[in-house]
């Protein structure tokens, strides 16, 4: 079996390597603001060469390259080997920009895409609300038009906003037609978070993590945003949000990440002296089977995409599969760390001040695996999608009002 990408791809790989050798040479003493300037300049050069922001039109600051999954994979591999930065991450690049490219107005694209790419604008997600669970259609935060019809006036609360304390802007769902059916009457808005009438507060999590880097909640008290910052039609925000969720799911996890996590799980079994126990070895072997299955399925999806073929229903299953494997790893890790689970890890959540971190650091993964079953569409929603779109089962009655 030939798993190479072909001669043309290997020539392209040489080109990328030559660029990285010349352009990605940060001096060891670069720190802080100086390093940020170097990285920003590097990204501009990489974009000019067509390596970064390939899906974004040039008029908004991207490199506007034809879709080529093999070239994109070569770029990821070579940048990864050199530890060179790829595109900016976060909600803005993963969700806001793709949504605006699909659904935004020309004014919105001009206003937001370039500044999001540069990191000047950081986006929080305004979906979840207290008491709403994972049901986005039950949002209660209200949006009402101002008397002159130029602004939305917003009142309510949003919660579980990642990067909330750093966010400059938010994309949010608000209920603008309270008498409309559940999935109608919701409007998708963009809002500047630095204005009177908005209060933000960090949330202490069950891992002990707290502070400016963690989730936070927002309170809106007659906050305002222009009607021109409304994405899609009034009352049709539910359908715009599905575009955003699609891109969020695509950004969650990867086969490489799952493989690296499994290696650490094996190291934990060794570290705790339990690698020789037959039951532990059986469970590790079972999980490795899941991990390899996910990896080779991702290879198949990649091959189909490169050949322009439809891989079928399996592509609907990847996010759910990733979530389930991560949870299986978390359950075994929980058994392995034993009483270490009673210790609050230093720098919980992988950020903040760090001290010595023993096996208790796995509490981040154990708790985080529960969060992954919600992010990008809860697992029960994923099963609905697989059942309805993949297997042709009847639609969920709760979604009967959806278009």
mmCIF file of N, CA and C in Angstrom, residues 247-374:
data_model
loop_
_atom_site.group_PDB
_atom_site.id
_atom_site.type_symbol
_atom_site.label_atom_id
_atom_site.label_comp_id
_atom_site.label_asym_id
_atom_site.label_seq_id
_atom_site.Cartn_x
_atom_site.Cartn_y
_atom_site.Cartn_z
ATOM 1 N N UNK A 247 -18.701 24.442 12.398
ATOM 2 C CA UNK A 247 -17.282 24.759 12.409
ATOM 3 C C UNK A 247 -16.659 24.475 13.772
ATOM 4 N N UNK A 248 -17.434 24.599 14.857
ATOM 5 C CA UNK A 248 -16.907 24.267 16.176
ATOM 6 C C UNK A 248 -16.609 22.772 16.262
ATOM 7 N N UNK A 249 -17.531 21.954 15.770
ATOM 8 C CA UNK A 249 -17.304 20.503 15.795
ATOM 9 C C UNK A 249 -16.042 20.143 15.027
ATOM 10 N N UNK A 250 -15.850 20.810 13.881
ATOM 11 C CA UNK A 250 -14.689 20.509 13.048
ATOM 12 C C UNK A 250 -13.388 20.877 13.741
ATOM 13 N N UNK A 251 -13.450 21.819 14.698
ATOM 14 C CA UNK A 251 -12.228 22.279 15.353
ATOM 15 C C UNK A 251 -11.908 21.513 16.618
ATOM 16 N N UNK A 252 -12.787 20.607 17.040
ATOM 17 C CA UNK A 252 -12.591 19.911 18.302
ATOM 18 C C UNK A 252 -11.799 18.624 18.078
ATOM 19 N N UNK A 253 -10.607 18.579 18.683
ATOM 20 C CA UNK A 253 -9.832 17.346 18.705
ATOM 21 C C UNK A 253 -9.278 16.941 17.355
ATOM 22 N N UNK A 254 -8.421 15.895 17.395
ATOM 23 C CA UNK A 254 -7.845 15.354 16.181
ATOM 24 C C UNK A 254 -7.300 13.985 16.494
ATOM 25 N N UNK A 255 -6.975 13.235 15.421
ATOM 26 C CA UNK A 255 -6.412 11.899 15.622
ATOM 27 C C UNK A 255 -5.062 11.988 16.317
ATOM 28 N N UNK A 256 -4.242 12.985 15.954
ATOM 29 C CA UNK A 256 -2.928 13.125 16.593
ATOM 30 C C UNK A 256 -3.084 13.414 18.080
ATOM 31 N N UNK A 257 -4.015 14.301 18.415
ATOM 32 C CA UNK A 257 -4.231 14.643 19.820
ATOM 33 C C UNK A 257 -4.665 13.442 20.625
ATOM 34 N N UNK A 258 -5.536 12.636 20.035
ATOM 35 C CA UNK A 258 -6.018 11.442 20.727
ATOM 36 C C UNK A 258 -4.878 10.451 20.948
ATOM 37 N N UNK A 259 -4.020 10.292 19.932
ATOM 38 C CA UNK A 259 -2.885 9.380 20.055
ATOM 39 C C UNK A 259 -1.923 9.820 21.135
ATOM 40 N N UNK A 260 -1.645 11.129 21.189
ATOM 41 C CA UNK A 260 -0.739 11.638 22.223
ATOM 42 C C UNK A 260 -1.323 11.449 23.617
ATOM 43 N N UNK A 261 -2.636 11.622 23.716
ATOM 44 C CA UNK A 261 -3.293 11.440 25.011
ATOM 45 C C UNK A 261 -3.192 9.979 25.466
ATOM 46 N N UNK A 262 -3.315 9.055 24.531
ATOM 47 C CA UNK A 262 -3.212 7.643 24.892
ATOM 48 C C UNK A 262 -1.801 7.306 25.375
ATOM 49 N N UNK A 263 -0.793 7.883 24.726
ATOM 50 C CA UNK A 263 0.591 7.642 25.180
ATOM 51 C C UNK A 263 0.763 8.091 26.623
ATOM 52 N N UNK A 264 0.174 9.229 26.966
ATOM 53 C CA UNK A 264 0.283 9.732 28.338
ATOM 54 C C UNK A 264 -0.465 8.831 29.315
ATOM 55 N N UNK A 265 -1.559 8.229 28.844
ATOM 56 C CA UNK A 265 -2.300 7.311 29.705
ATOM 57 C C UNK A 265 -1.457 6.074 30.024
ATOM 58 N N UNK A 266 -0.730 5.569 29.028
ATOM 59 C CA UNK A 266 0.165 4.423 29.257
ATOM 60 C C UNK A 266 1.266 4.816 30.240
ATOM 61 N N UNK A 267 1.796 6.034 30.071
ATOM 62 C CA UNK A 267 2.832 6.517 31.004
ATOM 63 C C UNK A 267 2.279 6.593 32.427
ATOM 64 N N UNK A 268 1.015 7.006 32.552
ATOM 65 C CA UNK A 268 0.397 7.085 33.876
ATOM 66 C C UNK A 268 0.287 5.692 34.504
ATOM 67 N N UNK A 269 -0.082 4.697 33.695
ATOM 68 C CA UNK A 269 -0.179 3.323 34.205
ATOM 69 C C UNK A 269 1.178 2.834 34.707
ATOM 70 N N UNK A 270 2.250 3.233 34.014
ATOM 71 C CA UNK A 270 3.606 2.872 34.458
ATOM 72 C C UNK A 270 3.966 3.621 35.730
ATOM 73 N N UNK A 271 3.657 4.923 35.722
ATOM 74 C CA UNK A 271 4.009 5.796 36.848
ATOM 75 C C UNK A 271 3.351 5.323 38.150
ATOM 76 N N UNK A 272 2.127 4.811 38.036
ATOM 77 C CA UNK A 272 1.402 4.357 39.228
ATOM 78 C C UNK A 272 1.667 2.888 39.549
ATOM 79 N N UNK A 273 2.542 2.268 38.763
ATOM 80 C CA UNK A 273 2.936 0.887 39.046
ATOM 81 C C UNK A 273 1.874 -0.148 38.728
ATOM 82 N N UNK A 274 0.932 0.199 37.831
ATOM 83 C CA UNK A 274 -0.175 -0.729 37.572
ATOM 84 C C UNK A 274 -0.178 -1.265 36.139
ATOM 85 N N UNK A 275 0.896 -0.977 35.403
ATOM 86 C CA UNK A 275 0.944 -1.385 34.005
ATOM 87 C C UNK A 275 0.943 -2.912 33.864
ATOM 88 N N UNK A 276 1.372 -3.628 34.908
ATOM 89 C CA UNK A 276 1.443 -5.085 34.812
ATOM 90 C C UNK A 276 0.138 -5.803 35.159
ATOM 91 N N UNK A 277 -0.865 -5.061 35.646
ATOM 92 C CA UNK A 277 -2.121 -5.705 36.042
ATOM 93 C C UNK A 277 -2.923 -6.117 34.810
ATOM 94 N N UNK A 278 -3.350 -7.380 34.751
ATOM 95 C CA UNK A 278 -4.054 -7.856 33.545
ATOM 96 C C UNK A 278 -5.279 -7.024 33.191
ATOM 97 N N UNK A 279 -6.067 -6.627 34.195
ATOM 98 C CA UNK A 279 -7.286 -5.861 33.885
ATOM 99 C C UNK A 279 -6.934 -4.506 33.277
ATOM 100 N N UNK A 280 -5.905 -3.870 33.849
ATOM 101 C CA UNK A 280 -5.471 -2.568 33.309
ATOM 102 C C UNK A 280 -4.952 -2.746 31.886
ATOM 103 N N UNK A 281 -4.170 -3.789 31.652
ATOM 104 C CA UNK A 281 -3.629 -4.025 30.307
ATOM 105 C C UNK A 281 -4.763 -4.288 29.299
ATOM 106 N N UNK A 282 -5.781 -5.026 29.757
ATOM 107 C CA UNK A 282 -6.926 -5.284 28.869
ATOM 108 C C UNK A 282 -7.620 -3.983 28.478
ATOM 109 N N UNK A 283 -7.813 -3.120 29.466
ATOM 110 C CA UNK A 283 -8.517 -1.866 29.172
ATOM 111 C C UNK A 283 -7.671 -0.960 28.287
ATOM 112 N N UNK A 284 -6.358 -0.953 28.515
ATOM 113 C CA UNK A 284 -5.480 -0.159 27.644
ATOM 114 C C UNK A 284 -5.533 -0.685 26.209
ATOM 115 N N UNK A 285 -5.538 -2.013 26.066
ATOM 116 C CA UNK A 285 -5.584 -2.594 24.718
ATOM 117 C C UNK A 285 -6.900 -2.240 24.022
ATOM 118 N N UNK A 286 -7.996 -2.266 24.800
ATOM 119 C CA UNK A 286 -9.296 -1.917 24.217
ATOM 120 C C UNK A 286 -9.306 -0.463 23.750
ATOM 121 N N UNK A 287 -8.790 0.432 24.606
ATOM 122 C CA UNK A 287 -8.771 1.853 24.244
ATOM 123 C C UNK A 287 -7.852 2.091 23.052
ATOM 124 N N UNK A 288 -6.702 1.398 23.019
ATOM 125 C CA UNK A 288 -5.797 1.579 21.878
ATOM 126 C C UNK A 288 -6.493 1.165 20.578
ATOM 127 N N UNK A 289 -7.314 0.120 20.657
ATOM 128 C CA UNK A 289 -8.086 -0.288 19.476
ATOM 129 C C UNK A 289 -8.997 0.828 19.000
ATOM 130 N N UNK A 290 -9.664 1.490 19.953
ATOM 131 C CA UNK A 290 -10.523 2.627 19.593
ATOM 132 C C UNK A 290 -9.700 3.753 18.954
ATOM 133 N N UNK A 291 -8.536 4.052 19.573
ATOM 134 C CA UNK A 291 -7.693 5.156 19.088
ATOM 135 C C UNK A 291 -7.212 4.876 17.665
ATOM 136 N N UNK A 292 -6.759 3.642 17.425
ATOM 137 C CA UNK A 292 -6.264 3.303 16.086
ATOM 138 C C UNK A 292 -7.398 3.301 15.070
ATOM 139 N N UNK A 293 -8.571 2.855 15.505
ATOM 140 C CA UNK A 293 -9.728 2.880 14.608
ATOM 141 C C UNK A 293 -10.053 4.313 14.195
ATOM 142 N N UNK A 294 -10.008 5.225 15.170
ATOM 143 C CA UNK A 294 -10.266 6.639 14.872
ATOM 144 C C UNK A 294 -9.198 7.187 13.929
ATOM 145 N N UNK A 295 -7.926 6.839 14.191
ATOM 146 C CA UNK A 295 -6.828 7.337 13.350
ATOM 147 C C UNK A 295 -6.998 6.880 11.900
ATOM 148 N N UNK A 296 -7.243 5.568 11.708
ATOM 149 C CA UNK A 296 -7.309 5.064 10.339
ATOM 150 C C UNK A 296 -8.589 5.518 9.634
ATOM 151 N N UNK A 297 -9.635 5.790 10.412
ATOM 152 C CA UNK A 297 -10.829 6.366 9.795
ATOM 153 C C UNK A 297 -10.535 7.787 9.324
ATOM 154 N N UNK A 298 -9.739 8.521 10.103
ATOM 155 C CA UNK A 298 -9.374 9.878 9.675
ATOM 156 C C UNK A 298 -8.522 9.808 8.408
ATOM 157 N N UNK A 299 -7.651 8.781 8.292
ATOM 158 C CA UNK A 299 -6.876 8.606 7.056
ATOM 159 C C UNK A 299 -7.819 8.370 5.869
ATOM 160 N N UNK A 300 -8.844 7.572 6.107
ATOM 161 C CA UNK A 300 -9.807 7.278 5.033
ATOM 162 C C UNK A 300 -10.548 8.544 4.614
ATOM 163 N N UNK A 301 -10.955 9.335 5.612
ATOM 164 C CA UNK A 301 -11.647 10.582 5.283
ATOM 165 C C UNK A 301 -10.738 11.502 4.474
ATOM 166 N N UNK A 302 -9.464 11.542 4.874
ATOM 167 C CA UNK A 302 -8.483 12.372 4.159
ATOM 168 C C UNK A 302 -8.328 11.898 2.713
ATOM 169 N N UNK A 303 -8.232 10.585 2.527
ATOM 170 C CA UNK A 303 -8.070 10.030 1.178
ATOM 171 C C UNK A 303 -9.285 10.317 0.319
ATOM 172 N N UNK A 304 -10.470 10.162 0.893
ATOM 173 C CA UNK A 304 -11.698 10.437 0.139
ATOM 174 C C UNK A 304 -11.761 11.899 -0.271
ATOM 175 N N UNK A 305 -11.394 12.771 0.674
ATOM 176 C CA UNK A 305 -11.435 14.201 0.386
ATOM 177 C C UNK A 305 -10.458 14.543 -0.741
ATOM 178 N N UNK A 306 -9.241 13.953 -0.685
ATOM 179 C CA UNK A 306 -8.237 14.223 -1.723
ATOM 180 C C UNK A 306 -8.704 13.721 -3.086
ATOM 181 N N UNK A 307 -9.474 12.629 -3.095
ATOM 182 C CA UNK A 307 -9.928 12.042 -4.359
ATOM 183 C C UNK A 307 -11.279 12.593 -4.803
ATOM 184 N N UNK A 308 -11.846 13.499 -3.987
ATOM 185 C CA UNK A 308 -13.149 14.062 -4.338
ATOM 186 C C UNK A 308 -14.283 13.079 -4.176
ATOM 187 N N UNK A 309 -14.115 12.117 -3.266
ATOM 188 C CA UNK A 309 -15.142 11.092 -3.059
ATOM 189 C C UNK A 309 -15.905 11.341 -1.772
ATOM 190 N N UNK A 310 -17.135 10.871 -1.731
ATOM 191 C CA UNK A 310 -17.959 10.999 -0.531
ATOM 192 C C UNK A 310 -17.688 9.804 0.391
ATOM 193 N N UNK A 311 -17.199 10.042 1.613
ATOM 194 C CA UNK A 311 -16.904 8.917 2.505
ATOM 195 C C UNK A 311 -18.138 8.298 3.133
ATOM 196 N N UNK A 312 -19.287 8.944 2.959
ATOM 197 C CA UNK A 312 -20.513 8.368 3.505
ATOM 198 C C UNK A 312 -20.787 8.804 4.934
ATOM 199 N N UNK A 313 -21.566 7.994 5.619
ATOM 200 C CA UNK A 313 -22.068 8.398 6.935
ATOM 201 C C UNK A 313 -21.005 8.473 8.021
ATOM 202 N N UNK A 314 -19.850 7.860 7.775
ATOM 203 C CA UNK A 314 -18.841 7.798 8.839
ATOM 204 C C UNK A 314 -18.389 9.193 9.279
ATOM 205 N N UNK A 315 -18.437 10.160 8.363
ATOM 206 C CA UNK A 315 -17.987 11.506 8.733
ATOM 207 C C UNK A 315 -18.901 12.135 9.783
ATOM 208 N N UNK A 316 -20.147 11.644 9.877
ATOM 209 C CA UNK A 316 -21.064 12.167 10.893
ATOM 210 C C UNK A 316 -20.711 11.665 12.283
ATOM 211 N N UNK A 317 -19.902 10.604 12.340
ATOM 212 C CA UNK A 317 -19.667 9.918 13.609
ATOM 213 C C UNK A 317 -18.396 10.363 14.324
ATOM 214 N N UNK A 318 -17.529 11.130 13.648
ATOM 215 C CA UNK A 318 -16.185 11.364 14.187
ATOM 216 C C UNK A 318 -16.177 12.155 15.484
ATOM 217 N N UNK A 319 -17.029 13.186 15.581
ATOM 218 C CA UNK A 319 -17.012 13.997 16.803
ATOM 219 C C UNK A 319 -17.500 13.169 17.993
ATOM 220 N N UNK A 320 -18.571 12.416 17.800
ATOM 221 C CA UNK A 320 -19.096 11.571 18.875
ATOM 222 C C UNK A 320 -18.074 10.512 19.268
ATOM 223 N N UNK A 321 -17.440 9.917 18.270
ATOM 224 C CA UNK A 321 -16.450 8.871 18.517
ATOM 225 C C UNK A 321 -15.277 9.428 19.334
ATOM 226 N N UNK A 322 -14.814 10.622 18.949
ATOM 227 C CA UNK A 322 -13.712 11.277 19.663
ATOM 228 C C UNK A 322 -14.084 11.527 21.119
ATOM 229 N N UNK A 323 -15.309 12.006 21.333
ATOM 230 C CA UNK A 323 -15.777 12.288 22.690
ATOM 231 C C UNK A 323 -15.827 11.016 23.533
ATOM 232 N N UNK A 324 -16.348 9.935 22.943
ATOM 233 C CA UNK A 324 -16.502 8.690 23.689
ATOM 234 C C UNK A 324 -15.140 8.093 24.056
ATOM 235 N N UNK A 325 -14.187 8.139 23.126
ATOM 236 C CA UNK A 325 -12.849 7.603 23.425
ATOM 237 C C UNK A 325 -12.187 8.421 24.535
ATOM 238 N N UNK A 326 -12.312 9.746 24.441
ATOM 239 C CA UNK A 326 -11.733 10.603 25.485
ATOM 240 C C UNK A 326 -12.321 10.287 26.847
ATOM 241 N N UNK A 327 -13.624 9.985 26.877
ATOM 242 C CA UNK A 327 -14.263 9.664 28.156
ATOM 243 C C UNK A 327 -13.782 8.313 28.681
ATOM 244 N N UNK A 328 -13.574 7.350 27.797
ATOM 245 C CA UNK A 328 -13.039 6.046 28.217
ATOM 246 C C UNK A 328 -11.650 6.219 28.833
ATOM 247 N N UNK A 329 -10.836 7.064 28.226
ATOM 248 C CA UNK A 329 -9.503 7.331 28.782
ATOM 249 C C UNK A 329 -9.623 7.973 30.164
ATOM 250 N N UNK A 330 -10.555 8.902 30.288
ATOM 251 C CA UNK A 330 -10.728 9.593 31.564
ATOM 252 C C UNK A 330 -11.145 8.619 32.663
ATOM 253 N N UNK A 331 -12.021 7.685 32.331
ATOM 254 C CA UNK A 331 -12.476 6.714 33.341
ATOM 255 C C UNK A 331 -11.324 5.844 33.820
ATOM 256 N N UNK A 332 -10.470 5.403 32.885
ATOM 257 C CA UNK A 332 -9.327 4.579 33.300
ATOM 258 C C UNK A 332 -8.328 5.413 34.099
ATOM 259 N N UNK A 333 -8.110 6.657 33.661
ATOM 260 C CA UNK A 333 -7.195 7.531 34.405
ATOM 261 C C UNK A 333 -7.698 7.741 35.825
ATOM 262 N N UNK A 334 -9.010 7.880 35.976
ATOM 263 C CA UNK A 334 -9.587 8.090 37.302
ATOM 264 C C UNK A 334 -9.296 6.891 38.212
ATOM 265 N N UNK A 335 -9.368 5.700 37.633
ATOM 266 C CA UNK A 335 -9.064 4.501 38.425
ATOM 267 C C UNK A 335 -7.578 4.437 38.762
ATOM 268 N N UNK A 336 -6.738 4.845 37.821
ATOM 269 C CA UNK A 336 -5.288 4.752 38.036
ATOM 270 C C UNK A 336 -4.787 5.733 39.086
ATOM 271 N N UNK A 337 -5.337 6.949 39.098
ATOM 272 C CA UNK A 337 -4.776 7.939 40.031
ATOM 273 C C UNK A 337 -5.289 7.726 41.454
ATOM 274 N N UNK A 338 -6.370 6.979 41.633
ATOM 275 C CA UNK A 338 -6.839 6.639 42.977
ATOM 276 C C UNK A 338 -7.011 7.842 43.873
ATOM 277 N N UNK A 339 -6.351 7.821 45.031
ATOM 278 C CA UNK A 339 -6.555 8.881 46.022
ATOM 279 C C UNK A 339 -5.949 10.216 45.605
ATOM 280 N N UNK A 340 -5.116 10.207 44.538
ATOM 281 C CA UNK A 340 -4.590 11.488 44.045
ATOM 282 C C UNK A 340 -5.739 12.391 43.549
ATOM 283 N N UNK A 341 -6.895 11.776 43.262
ATOM 284 C CA UNK A 341 -8.031 12.559 42.768
ATOM 285 C C UNK A 341 -8.559 13.519 43.835
ATOM 286 N N UNK A 342 -8.163 13.308 45.101
ATOM 287 C CA UNK A 342 -8.620 14.205 46.167
ATOM 288 C C UNK A 342 -7.756 15.469 46.261
ATOM 289 N N UNK A 343 -6.665 15.513 45.502
ATOM 290 C CA UNK A 343 -5.745 16.655 45.567
ATOM 291 C C UNK A 343 -6.089 17.643 44.456
ATOM 292 N N UNK A 344 -6.228 18.909 44.801
ATOM 293 C CA UNK A 344 -6.482 19.919 43.777
ATOM 294 C C UNK A 344 -5.177 20.222 43.054
ATOM 295 N N UNK A 345 -5.120 19.979 41.731
ATOM 296 C CA UNK A 345 -3.859 20.181 41.011
ATOM 297 C C UNK A 345 -3.461 21.641 40.924
ATOM 298 N N UNK A 346 -2.158 21.901 41.011
ATOM 299 C CA UNK A 346 -1.656 23.261 40.825
ATOM 300 C C UNK A 346 -1.879 23.673 39.371
ATOM 301 N N UNK A 347 -2.262 24.935 39.175
ATOM 302 C CA UNK A 347 -2.472 25.412 37.814
ATOM 303 C C UNK A 347 -3.542 24.611 37.118
ATOM 304 N N UNK A 348 -4.648 24.336 37.821
ATOM 305 C CA UNK A 348 -5.710 23.517 37.246
ATOM 306 C C UNK A 348 -6.158 24.068 35.905
ATOM 307 N N UNK A 349 -6.494 23.177 34.979
ATOM 308 C CA UNK A 349 -6.939 23.599 33.668
ATOM 309 C C UNK A 349 -5.798 23.826 32.705
ATOM 310 N N UNK A 350 -4.553 23.543 33.163
ATOM 311 C CA UNK A 350 -3.412 23.668 32.262
ATOM 312 C C UNK A 350 -2.909 25.083 32.119
ATOM 313 N N UNK A 351 -3.458 26.027 32.904
ATOM 314 C CA UNK A 351 -3.001 27.405 32.818
ATOM 315 C C UNK A 351 -2.789 27.940 34.229
ATOM 316 N N UNK A 352 -2.366 29.169 34.308
ATOM 317 C CA UNK A 352 -2.188 29.787 35.607
ATOM 318 C C UNK A 352 -0.894 29.344 36.256
ATOM 319 N N UNK A 353 -0.662 29.776 37.505
ATOM 320 C CA UNK A 353 0.578 29.428 38.195
ATOM 321 C C UNK A 353 0.692 27.928 38.385
ATOM 322 N N UNK A 354 1.853 27.402 38.101
ATOM 323 C CA UNK A 354 2.058 25.959 38.186
ATOM 324 C C UNK A 354 3.080 25.631 39.271
ATOM 325 N N UNK A 355 2.794 24.587 39.984
ATOM 326 C CA UNK A 355 3.754 24.027 40.907
ATOM 327 C C UNK A 355 4.004 22.606 40.475
ATOM 328 N N UNK A 356 4.506 21.750 41.373
ATOM 329 C CA UNK A 356 4.673 20.337 41.035
ATOM 330 C C UNK A 356 3.314 19.723 40.716
ATOM 331 N N UNK A 357 3.214 19.013 39.619
ATOM 332 C CA UNK A 357 1.950 18.398 39.209
ATOM 333 C C UNK A 357 2.134 16.891 39.115
ATOM 334 N N UNK A 358 1.538 16.163 40.029
ATOM 335 C CA UNK A 358 1.612 14.711 40.037
ATOM 336 C C UNK A 358 0.470 14.113 39.249
ATOM 337 N N UNK A 359 0.132 12.840 39.556
ATOM 338 C CA UNK A 359 -0.973 12.185 38.825
ATOM 339 C C UNK A 359 -2.288 12.943 38.918
ATOM 340 N N UNK A 360 -2.419 13.824 39.942
ATOM 341 C CA UNK A 360 -3.680 14.567 40.081
ATOM 342 C C UNK A 360 -3.945 15.517 38.912
ATOM 343 N N UNK A 361 -2.892 15.794 38.109
ATOM 344 C CA UNK A 361 -3.107 16.677 36.955
ATOM 345 C C UNK A 361 -4.115 16.061 35.978
ATOM 346 N N UNK A 362 -4.325 14.736 36.067
ATOM 347 C CA UNK A 362 -5.291 14.089 35.175
ATOM 348 C C UNK A 362 -6.729 14.500 35.480
ATOM 349 N N UNK A 363 -6.942 15.164 36.617
ATOM 350 C CA UNK A 363 -8.293 15.644 36.910
ATOM 351 C C UNK A 363 -8.776 16.619 35.831
ATOM 352 N N UNK A 364 -7.823 17.357 35.211
ATOM 353 C CA UNK A 364 -8.202 18.246 34.107
ATOM 354 C C UNK A 364 -8.869 17.451 32.991
ATOM 355 N N UNK A 365 -8.237 16.325 32.616
ATOM 356 C CA UNK A 365 -8.768 15.497 31.529
ATOM 357 C C UNK A 365 -10.084 14.829 31.937
ATOM 358 N N UNK A 366 -10.121 14.360 33.193
ATOM 359 C CA UNK A 366 -11.329 13.656 33.655
ATOM 360 C C UNK A 366 -12.533 14.584 33.621
ATOM 361 N N UNK A 367 -12.374 15.786 34.144
ATOM 362 C CA UNK A 367 -13.475 16.747 34.127
ATOM 363 C C UNK A 367 -13.714 17.289 32.718
ATOM 364 N N UNK A 368 -12.613 17.510 31.988
ATOM 365 C CA UNK A 368 -12.730 18.057 30.639
ATOM 366 C C UNK A 368 -13.464 17.128 29.692
ATOM 367 N N UNK A 369 -13.343 15.806 29.926
ATOM 368 C CA UNK A 369 -14.014 14.854 29.026
ATOM 369 C C UNK A 369 -15.526 15.009 29.093
ATOM 370 N N UNK A 370 -16.026 15.474 30.236
ATOM 371 C CA UNK A 370 -17.461 15.723 30.353
ATOM 372 C C UNK A 370 -17.850 16.953 29.532
ATOM 373 N N UNK A 371 -16.981 17.968 29.571
ATOM 374 C CA UNK A 371 -17.249 19.177 28.797
ATOM 375 C C UNK A 371 -17.248 18.909 27.299
ATOM 376 N N UNK A 372 -16.357 18.021 26.840
ATOM 377 C CA UNK A 372 -16.301 17.727 25.402
ATOM 378 C C UNK A 372 -17.573 17.063 24.897
ATOM 379 N N UNK A 373 -18.318 16.434 25.809
ATOM 380 C CA UNK A 373 -19.563 15.801 25.372
ATOM 381 C C UNK A 373 -20.658 16.831 25.148
ATOM 382 N N UNK A 374 -20.379 18.099 25.490
ATOM 383 C CA UNK A 374 -21.352 19.176 25.286
ATOM 384 C C UNK A 374 -20.904 20.096 24.151
#
